[in-house]
PDB file of C-alpha atoms in Angstrom:
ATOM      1  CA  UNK A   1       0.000   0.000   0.000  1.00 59.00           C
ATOM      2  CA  UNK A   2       2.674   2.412   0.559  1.00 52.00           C
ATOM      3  CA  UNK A   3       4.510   1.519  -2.451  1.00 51.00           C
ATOM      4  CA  UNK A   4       0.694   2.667  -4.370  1.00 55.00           C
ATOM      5  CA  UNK A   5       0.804   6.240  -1.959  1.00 47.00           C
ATOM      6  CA  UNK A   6       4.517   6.703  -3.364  1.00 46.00           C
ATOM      7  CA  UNK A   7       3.798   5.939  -6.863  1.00 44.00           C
ATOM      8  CA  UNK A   8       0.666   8.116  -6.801  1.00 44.00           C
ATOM      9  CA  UNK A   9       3.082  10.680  -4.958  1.00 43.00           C
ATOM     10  CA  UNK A  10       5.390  10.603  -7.885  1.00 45.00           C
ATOM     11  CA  UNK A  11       2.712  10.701 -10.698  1.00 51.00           C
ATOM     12  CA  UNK A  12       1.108  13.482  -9.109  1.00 41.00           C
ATOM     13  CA  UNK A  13       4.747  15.448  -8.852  1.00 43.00           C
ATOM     14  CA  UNK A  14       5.510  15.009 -12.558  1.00 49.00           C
ATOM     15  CA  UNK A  15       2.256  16.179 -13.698  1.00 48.00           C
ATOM     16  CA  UNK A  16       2.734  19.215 -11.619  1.00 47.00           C
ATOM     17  CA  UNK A  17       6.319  19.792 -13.088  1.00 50.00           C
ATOM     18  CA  UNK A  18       5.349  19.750 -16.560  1.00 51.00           C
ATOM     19  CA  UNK A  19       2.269  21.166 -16.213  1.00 56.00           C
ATOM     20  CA  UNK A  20       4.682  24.155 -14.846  1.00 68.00           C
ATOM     21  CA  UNK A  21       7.121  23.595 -17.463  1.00 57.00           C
ATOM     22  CA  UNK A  22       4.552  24.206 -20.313  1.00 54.00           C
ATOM     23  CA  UNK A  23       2.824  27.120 -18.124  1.00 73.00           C
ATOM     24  CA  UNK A  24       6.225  28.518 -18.225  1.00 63.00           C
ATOM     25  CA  UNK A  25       7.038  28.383 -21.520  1.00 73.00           C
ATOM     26  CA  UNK A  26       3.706  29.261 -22.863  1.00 71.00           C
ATOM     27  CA  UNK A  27       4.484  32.400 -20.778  1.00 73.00           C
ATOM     28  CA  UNK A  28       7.643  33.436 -22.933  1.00 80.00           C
ATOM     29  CA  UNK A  29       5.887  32.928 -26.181  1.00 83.00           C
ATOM     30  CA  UNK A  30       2.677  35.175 -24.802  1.00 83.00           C
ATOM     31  CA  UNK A  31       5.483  37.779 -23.671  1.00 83.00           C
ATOM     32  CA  UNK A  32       7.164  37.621 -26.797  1.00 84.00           C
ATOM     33  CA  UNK A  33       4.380  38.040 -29.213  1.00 83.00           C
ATOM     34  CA  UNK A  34       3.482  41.028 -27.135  1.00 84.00           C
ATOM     35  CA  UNK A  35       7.002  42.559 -27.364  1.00 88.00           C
ATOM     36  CA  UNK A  36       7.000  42.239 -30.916  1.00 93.00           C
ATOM     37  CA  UNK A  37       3.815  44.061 -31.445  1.00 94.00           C
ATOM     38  CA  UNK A  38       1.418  45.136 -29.201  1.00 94.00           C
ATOM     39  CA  UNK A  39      -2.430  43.986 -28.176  1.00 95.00           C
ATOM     40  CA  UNK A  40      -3.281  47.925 -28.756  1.00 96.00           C
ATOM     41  CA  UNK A  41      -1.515  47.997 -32.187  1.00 97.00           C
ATOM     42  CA  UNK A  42      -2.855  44.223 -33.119  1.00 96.00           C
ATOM     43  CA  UNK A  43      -6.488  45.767 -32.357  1.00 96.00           C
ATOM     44  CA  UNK A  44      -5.427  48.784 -34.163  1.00 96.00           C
ATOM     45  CA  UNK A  45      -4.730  46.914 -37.531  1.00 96.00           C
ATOM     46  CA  UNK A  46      -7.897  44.489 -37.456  1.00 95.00           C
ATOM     47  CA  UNK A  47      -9.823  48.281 -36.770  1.00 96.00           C
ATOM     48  CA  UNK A  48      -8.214  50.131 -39.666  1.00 97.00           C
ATOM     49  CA  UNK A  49      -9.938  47.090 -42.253  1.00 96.00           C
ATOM     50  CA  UNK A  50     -12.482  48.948 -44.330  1.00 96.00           C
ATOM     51  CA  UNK A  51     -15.030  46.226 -43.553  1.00 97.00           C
ATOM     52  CA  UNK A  52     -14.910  46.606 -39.644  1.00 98.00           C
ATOM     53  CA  UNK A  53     -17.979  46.477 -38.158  1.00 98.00           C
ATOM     54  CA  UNK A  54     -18.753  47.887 -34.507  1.00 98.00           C
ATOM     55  CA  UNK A  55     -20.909  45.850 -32.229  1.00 98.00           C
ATOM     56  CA  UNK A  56     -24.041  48.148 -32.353  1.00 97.00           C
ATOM     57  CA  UNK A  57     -24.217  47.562 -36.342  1.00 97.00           C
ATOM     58  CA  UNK A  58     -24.587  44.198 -35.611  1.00 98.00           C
ATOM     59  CA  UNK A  59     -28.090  42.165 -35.670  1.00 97.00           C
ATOM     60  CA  UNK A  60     -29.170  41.492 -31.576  1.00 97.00           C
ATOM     61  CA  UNK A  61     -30.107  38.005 -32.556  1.00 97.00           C
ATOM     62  CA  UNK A  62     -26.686  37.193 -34.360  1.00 98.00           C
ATOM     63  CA  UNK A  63     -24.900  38.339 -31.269  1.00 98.00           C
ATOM     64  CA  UNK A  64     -26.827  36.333 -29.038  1.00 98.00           C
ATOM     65  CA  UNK A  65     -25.958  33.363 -31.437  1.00 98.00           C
ATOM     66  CA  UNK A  66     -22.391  33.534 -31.438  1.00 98.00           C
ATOM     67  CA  UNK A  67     -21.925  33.719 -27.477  1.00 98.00           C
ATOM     68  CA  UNK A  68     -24.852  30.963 -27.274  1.00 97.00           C
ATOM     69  CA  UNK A  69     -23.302  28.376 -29.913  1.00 96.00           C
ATOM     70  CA  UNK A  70     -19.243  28.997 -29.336  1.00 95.00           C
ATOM     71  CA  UNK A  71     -19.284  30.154 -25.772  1.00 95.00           C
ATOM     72  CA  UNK A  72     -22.059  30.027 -23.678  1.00 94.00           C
ATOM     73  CA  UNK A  73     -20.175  31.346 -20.145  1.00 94.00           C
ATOM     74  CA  UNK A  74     -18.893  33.947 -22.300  1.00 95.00           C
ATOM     75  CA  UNK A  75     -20.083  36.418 -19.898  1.00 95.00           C
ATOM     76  CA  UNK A  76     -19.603  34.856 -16.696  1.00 93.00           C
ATOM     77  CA  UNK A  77     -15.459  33.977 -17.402  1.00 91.00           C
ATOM     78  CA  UNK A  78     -12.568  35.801 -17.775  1.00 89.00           C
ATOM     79  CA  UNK A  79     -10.909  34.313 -20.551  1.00 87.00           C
ATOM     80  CA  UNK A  80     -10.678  30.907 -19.660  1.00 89.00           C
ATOM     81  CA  UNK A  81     -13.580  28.864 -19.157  1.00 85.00           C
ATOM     82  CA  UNK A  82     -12.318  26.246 -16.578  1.00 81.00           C
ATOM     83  CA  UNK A  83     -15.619  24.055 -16.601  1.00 76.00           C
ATOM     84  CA  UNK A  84     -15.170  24.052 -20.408  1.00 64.00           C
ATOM     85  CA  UNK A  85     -12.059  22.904 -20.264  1.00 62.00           C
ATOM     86  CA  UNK A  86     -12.508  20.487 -17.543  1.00 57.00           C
ATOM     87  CA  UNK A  87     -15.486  18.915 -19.709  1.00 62.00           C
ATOM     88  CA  UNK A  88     -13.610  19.022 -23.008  1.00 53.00           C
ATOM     89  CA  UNK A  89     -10.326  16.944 -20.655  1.00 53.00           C
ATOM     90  CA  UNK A  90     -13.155  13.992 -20.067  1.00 51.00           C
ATOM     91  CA  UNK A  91     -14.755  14.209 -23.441  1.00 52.00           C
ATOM     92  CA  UNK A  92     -11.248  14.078 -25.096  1.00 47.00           C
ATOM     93  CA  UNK A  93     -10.069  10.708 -22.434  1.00 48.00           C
ATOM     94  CA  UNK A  94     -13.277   9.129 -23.623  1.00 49.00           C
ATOM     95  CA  UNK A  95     -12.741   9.532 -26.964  1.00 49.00           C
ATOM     96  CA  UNK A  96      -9.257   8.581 -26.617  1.00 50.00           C
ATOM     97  CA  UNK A  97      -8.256  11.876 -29.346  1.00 44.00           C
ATOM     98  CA  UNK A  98      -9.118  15.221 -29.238  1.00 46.00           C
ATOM     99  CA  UNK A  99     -12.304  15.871 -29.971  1.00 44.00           C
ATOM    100  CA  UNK A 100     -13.066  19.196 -28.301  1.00 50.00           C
ATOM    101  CA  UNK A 101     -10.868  22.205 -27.538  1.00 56.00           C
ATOM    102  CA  UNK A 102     -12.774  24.210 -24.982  1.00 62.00           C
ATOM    103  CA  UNK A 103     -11.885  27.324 -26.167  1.00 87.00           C
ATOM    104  CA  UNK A 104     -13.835  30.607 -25.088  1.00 94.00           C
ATOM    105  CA  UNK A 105     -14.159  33.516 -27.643  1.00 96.00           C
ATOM    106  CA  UNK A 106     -11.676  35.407 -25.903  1.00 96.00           C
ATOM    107  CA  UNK A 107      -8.971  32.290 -26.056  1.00 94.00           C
ATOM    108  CA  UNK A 108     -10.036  32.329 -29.905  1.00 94.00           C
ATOM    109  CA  UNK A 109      -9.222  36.058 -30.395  1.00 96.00           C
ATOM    110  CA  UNK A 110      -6.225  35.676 -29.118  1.00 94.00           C
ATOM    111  CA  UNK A 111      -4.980  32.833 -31.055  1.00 93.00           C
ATOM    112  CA  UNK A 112      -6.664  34.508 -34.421  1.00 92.00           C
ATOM    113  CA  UNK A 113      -4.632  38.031 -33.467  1.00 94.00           C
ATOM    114  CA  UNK A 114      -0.816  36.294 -32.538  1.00 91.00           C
ATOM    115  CA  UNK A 115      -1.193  32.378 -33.139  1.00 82.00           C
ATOM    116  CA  UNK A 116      -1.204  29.808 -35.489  1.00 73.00           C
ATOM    117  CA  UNK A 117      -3.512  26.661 -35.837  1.00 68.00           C
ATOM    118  CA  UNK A 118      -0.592  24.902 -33.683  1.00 68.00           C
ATOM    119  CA  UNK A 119      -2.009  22.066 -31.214  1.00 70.00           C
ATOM    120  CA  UNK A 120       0.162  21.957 -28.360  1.00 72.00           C
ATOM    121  CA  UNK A 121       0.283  22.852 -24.708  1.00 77.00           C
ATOM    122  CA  UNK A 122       2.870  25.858 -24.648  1.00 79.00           C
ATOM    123  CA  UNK A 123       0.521  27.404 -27.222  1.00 79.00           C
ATOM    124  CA  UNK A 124      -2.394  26.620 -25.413  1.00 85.00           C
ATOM    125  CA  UNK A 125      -0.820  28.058 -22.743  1.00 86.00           C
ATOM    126  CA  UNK A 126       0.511  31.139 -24.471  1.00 87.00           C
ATOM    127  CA  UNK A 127      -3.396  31.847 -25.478  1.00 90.00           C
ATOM    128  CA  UNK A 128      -4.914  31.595 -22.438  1.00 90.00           C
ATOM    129  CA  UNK A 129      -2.167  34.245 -21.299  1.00 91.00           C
ATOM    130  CA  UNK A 130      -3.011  36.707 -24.299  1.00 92.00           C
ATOM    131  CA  UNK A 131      -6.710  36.097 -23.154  1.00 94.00           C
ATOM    132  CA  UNK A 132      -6.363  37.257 -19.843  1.00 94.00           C
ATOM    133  CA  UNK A 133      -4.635  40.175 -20.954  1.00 94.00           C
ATOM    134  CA  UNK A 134      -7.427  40.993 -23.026  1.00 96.00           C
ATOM    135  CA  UNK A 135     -10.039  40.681 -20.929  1.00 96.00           C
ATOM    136  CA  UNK A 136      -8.561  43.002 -18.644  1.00 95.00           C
ATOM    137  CA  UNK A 137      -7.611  45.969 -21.635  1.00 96.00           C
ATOM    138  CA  UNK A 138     -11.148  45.716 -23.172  1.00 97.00           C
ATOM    139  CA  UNK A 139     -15.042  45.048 -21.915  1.00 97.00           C
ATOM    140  CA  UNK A 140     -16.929  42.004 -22.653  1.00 97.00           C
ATOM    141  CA  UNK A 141     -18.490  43.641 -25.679  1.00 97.00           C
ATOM    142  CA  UNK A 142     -15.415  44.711 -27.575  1.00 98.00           C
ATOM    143  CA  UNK A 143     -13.742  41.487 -27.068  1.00 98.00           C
ATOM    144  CA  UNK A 144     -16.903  40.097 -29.138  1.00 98.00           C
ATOM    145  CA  UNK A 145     -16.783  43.074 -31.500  1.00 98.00           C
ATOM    146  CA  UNK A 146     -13.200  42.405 -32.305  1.00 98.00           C
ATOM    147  CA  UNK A 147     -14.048  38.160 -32.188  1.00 98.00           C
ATOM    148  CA  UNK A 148     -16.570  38.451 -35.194  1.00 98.00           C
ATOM    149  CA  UNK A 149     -13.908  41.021 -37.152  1.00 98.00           C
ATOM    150  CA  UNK A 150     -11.090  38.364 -37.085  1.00 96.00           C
ATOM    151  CA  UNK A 151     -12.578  35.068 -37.899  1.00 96.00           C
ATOM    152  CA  UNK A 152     -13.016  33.166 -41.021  1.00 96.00           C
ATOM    153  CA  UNK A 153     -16.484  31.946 -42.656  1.00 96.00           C
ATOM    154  CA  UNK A 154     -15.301  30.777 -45.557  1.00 94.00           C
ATOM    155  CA  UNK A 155     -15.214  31.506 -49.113  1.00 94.00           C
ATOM    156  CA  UNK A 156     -12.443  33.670 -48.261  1.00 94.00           C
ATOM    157  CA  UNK A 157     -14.367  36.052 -45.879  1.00 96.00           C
ATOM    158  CA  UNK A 158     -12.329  37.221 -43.161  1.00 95.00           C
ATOM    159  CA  UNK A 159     -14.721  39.295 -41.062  1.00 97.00           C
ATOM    160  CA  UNK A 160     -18.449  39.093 -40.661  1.00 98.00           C
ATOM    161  CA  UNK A 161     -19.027  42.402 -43.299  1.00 98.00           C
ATOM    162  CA  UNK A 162     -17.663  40.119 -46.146  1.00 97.00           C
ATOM    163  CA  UNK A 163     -19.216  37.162 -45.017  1.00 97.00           C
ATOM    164  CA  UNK A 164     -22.646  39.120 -44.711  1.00 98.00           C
ATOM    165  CA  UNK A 165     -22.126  40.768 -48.357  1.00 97.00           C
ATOM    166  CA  UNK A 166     -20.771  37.451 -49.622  1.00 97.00           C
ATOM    167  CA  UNK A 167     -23.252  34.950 -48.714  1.00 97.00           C
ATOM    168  CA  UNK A 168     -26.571  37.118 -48.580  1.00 96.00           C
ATOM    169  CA  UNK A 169     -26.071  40.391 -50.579  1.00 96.00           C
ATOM    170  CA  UNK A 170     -26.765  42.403 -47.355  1.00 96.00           C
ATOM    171  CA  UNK A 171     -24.678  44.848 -44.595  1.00 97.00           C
ATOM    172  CA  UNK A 172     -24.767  42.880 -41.692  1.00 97.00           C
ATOM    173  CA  UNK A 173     -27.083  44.849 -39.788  1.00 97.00           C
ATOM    174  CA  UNK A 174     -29.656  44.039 -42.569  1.00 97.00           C
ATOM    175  CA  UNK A 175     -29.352  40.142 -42.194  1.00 97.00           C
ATOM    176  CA  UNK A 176     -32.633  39.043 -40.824  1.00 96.00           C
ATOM    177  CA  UNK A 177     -32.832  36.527 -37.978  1.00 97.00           C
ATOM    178  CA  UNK A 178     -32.638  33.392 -40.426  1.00 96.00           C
ATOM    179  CA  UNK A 179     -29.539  34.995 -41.850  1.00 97.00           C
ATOM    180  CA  UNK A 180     -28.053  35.703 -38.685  1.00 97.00           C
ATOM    181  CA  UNK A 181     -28.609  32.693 -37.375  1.00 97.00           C
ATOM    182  CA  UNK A 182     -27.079  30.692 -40.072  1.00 97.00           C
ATOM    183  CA  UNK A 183     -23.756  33.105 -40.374  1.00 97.00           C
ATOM    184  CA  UNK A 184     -22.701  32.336 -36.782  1.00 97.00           C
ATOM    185  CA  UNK A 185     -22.769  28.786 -37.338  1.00 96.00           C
ATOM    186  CA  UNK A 186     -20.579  28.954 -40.244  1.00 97.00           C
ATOM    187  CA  UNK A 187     -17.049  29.514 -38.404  1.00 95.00           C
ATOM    188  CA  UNK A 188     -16.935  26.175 -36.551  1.00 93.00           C
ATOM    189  CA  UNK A 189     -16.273  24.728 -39.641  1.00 93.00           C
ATOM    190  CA  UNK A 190     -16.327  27.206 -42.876  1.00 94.00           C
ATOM    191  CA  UNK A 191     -15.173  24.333 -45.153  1.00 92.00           C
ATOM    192  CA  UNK A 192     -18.356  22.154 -44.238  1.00 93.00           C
ATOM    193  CA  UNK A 193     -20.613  24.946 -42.976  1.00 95.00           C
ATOM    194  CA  UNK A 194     -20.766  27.403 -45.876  1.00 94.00           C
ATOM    195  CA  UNK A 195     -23.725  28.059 -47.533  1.00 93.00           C
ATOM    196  CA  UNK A 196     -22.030  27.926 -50.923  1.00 93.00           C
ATOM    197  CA  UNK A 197     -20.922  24.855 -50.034  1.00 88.00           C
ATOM    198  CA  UNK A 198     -23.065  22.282 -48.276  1.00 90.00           C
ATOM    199  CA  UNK A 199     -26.242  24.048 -47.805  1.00 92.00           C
ATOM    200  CA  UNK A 200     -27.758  20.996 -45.934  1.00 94.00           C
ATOM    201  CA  UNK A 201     -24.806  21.057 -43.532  1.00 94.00           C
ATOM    202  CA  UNK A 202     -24.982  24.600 -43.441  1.00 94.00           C
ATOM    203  CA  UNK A 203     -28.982  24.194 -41.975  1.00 94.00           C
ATOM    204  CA  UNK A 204     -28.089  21.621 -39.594  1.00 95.00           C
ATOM    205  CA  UNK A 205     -25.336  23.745 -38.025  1.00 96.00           C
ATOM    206  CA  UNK A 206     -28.253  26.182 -37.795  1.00 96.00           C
ATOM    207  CA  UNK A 207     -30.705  24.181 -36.202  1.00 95.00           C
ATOM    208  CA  UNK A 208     -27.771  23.255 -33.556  1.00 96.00           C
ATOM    209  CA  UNK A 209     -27.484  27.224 -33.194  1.00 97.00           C
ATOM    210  CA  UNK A 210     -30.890  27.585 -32.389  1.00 97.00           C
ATOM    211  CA  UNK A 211     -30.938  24.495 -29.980  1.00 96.00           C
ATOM    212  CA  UNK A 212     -28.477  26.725 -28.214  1.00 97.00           C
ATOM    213  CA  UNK A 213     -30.503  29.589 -27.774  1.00 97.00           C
ATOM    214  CA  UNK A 214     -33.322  28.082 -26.938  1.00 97.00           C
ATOM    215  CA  UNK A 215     -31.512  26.376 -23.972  1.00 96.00           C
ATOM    216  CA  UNK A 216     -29.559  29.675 -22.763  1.00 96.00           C
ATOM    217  CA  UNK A 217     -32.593  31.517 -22.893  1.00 96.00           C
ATOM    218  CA  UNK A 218     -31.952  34.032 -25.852  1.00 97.00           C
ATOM    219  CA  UNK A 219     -35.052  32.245 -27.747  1.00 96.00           C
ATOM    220  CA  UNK A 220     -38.111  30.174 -27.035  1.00 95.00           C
ATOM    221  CA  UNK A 221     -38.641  27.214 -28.711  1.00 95.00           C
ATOM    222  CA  UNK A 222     -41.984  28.530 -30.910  1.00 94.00           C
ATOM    223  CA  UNK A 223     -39.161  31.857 -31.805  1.00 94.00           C
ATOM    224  CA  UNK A 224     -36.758  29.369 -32.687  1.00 94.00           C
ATOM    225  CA  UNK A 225     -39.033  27.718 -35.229  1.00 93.00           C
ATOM    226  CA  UNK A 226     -40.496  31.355 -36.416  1.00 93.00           C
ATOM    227  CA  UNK A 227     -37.173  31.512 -37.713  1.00 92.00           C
ATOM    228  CA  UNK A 228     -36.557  28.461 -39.323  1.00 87.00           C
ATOM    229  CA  UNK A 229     -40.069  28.762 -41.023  1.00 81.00           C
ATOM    230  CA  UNK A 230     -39.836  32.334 -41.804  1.00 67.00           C
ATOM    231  CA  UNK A 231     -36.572  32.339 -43.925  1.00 61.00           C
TER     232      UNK A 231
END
């Protein structure tokens, strides 16, 4: 028995020195992105894009659908979601490969503004740095603002103007709920989820959307199908 304390002793040691090692050295690479160019000058360049749109151009009911389909606790973290990635640790075990990433919109900002598509644990580590650091510079609402300026819908849309004048012939604060809806499904997977490409997939990523804000609260179930029904 105490051979099975010691070796539990010893497991329970390494994991806590690697774990440190990789906190560590996630550390230097969030310090160094930072000290080549700054979060203020980063937000500065995504701002100066012709296409930027602010948050109060944007439809209510596409907001709502982003934070309620790629980050529910969006509003009650601050940066990292730890039951999110606690949950996407066990889903990940079970399915013996990675399968979920647990990212929160701020973690993806940060990787979209200094990071590459890299899976590891020092770059994990370096974004949840560079999201912490966010969330303290800027308020819950310009962290989305800047979220749904950087990220990629496909057909070579890089911001949700383009993607908005691309897929529907419309400024984004014209997209009706259907619309709206649809659009913030598309990032999770732009390849599979674009309208233009699989327009099946692209309504049942939209039916998952509204699943989601039905069960945060943004929609009732009879609004939910308004929408589907009304497109």
């Amino acid at each position: 028995m105490k051979h099975i304390k010691r070796l539990l002793v010893l497991i329970f040691l390494c994991i806590v020195c690697v774990a440190g090692y990789f906190t560590y050295r996630g550390y230097q690479r969030y310090e160094a992105a930072v000290d080549e160019i700054s979060i203020e000058e980063k937000i500065g360049e995504i701002k100066s894009n012709p296409s930027y749109t602010t948050y109060d151009e944007l439809p209510k009911t596409y907001l709502e659908a982003v934070v309620a389909v790629e980050d529910k606790r969006f509003y009650k973290h601050w940066g990292v979601d730890i039951i999110s990635v606690g949950r996407a640790i066990k889903n990940n075990i079970q399915a013996g490969k990675l399968v979920e990433g647990g990212s929160t919109i701020t973690q993806q900002l940060a990787k979209n503004l200094y990071f590459n598509q890299e899976q590891s644990i020092e770059r994990k580590a370096a974004e949840a740095f560079m999201a912490f650091s966010l969330e303290n510079k800027y308020s819950k609402k310009e962290i989305l603002e800047f979220y749904v300026n950087t990220i990629y819908f496909g057909d070579g849309y890089y911001c949700v103007a383009d993607a908005s004048r691309g897929y529907f012939g419309k400024e984004p604060n014209q997209m009706s709920d259907y619309e709206s809806t649809m659009l913030a499904g598309v990032p999770n997977a732009p390849s599979a989820y674009a309208p233009t490409v699989n327009p099946e997939l692209a309504k049942e990523r939209q039916e998952k959307v509204l699943r989601s804000m039905v069960k945060e609260k943004y929609l009732t179930q009879e609004q939910a199908s308004q929408i589907v029904e009304g497109q």
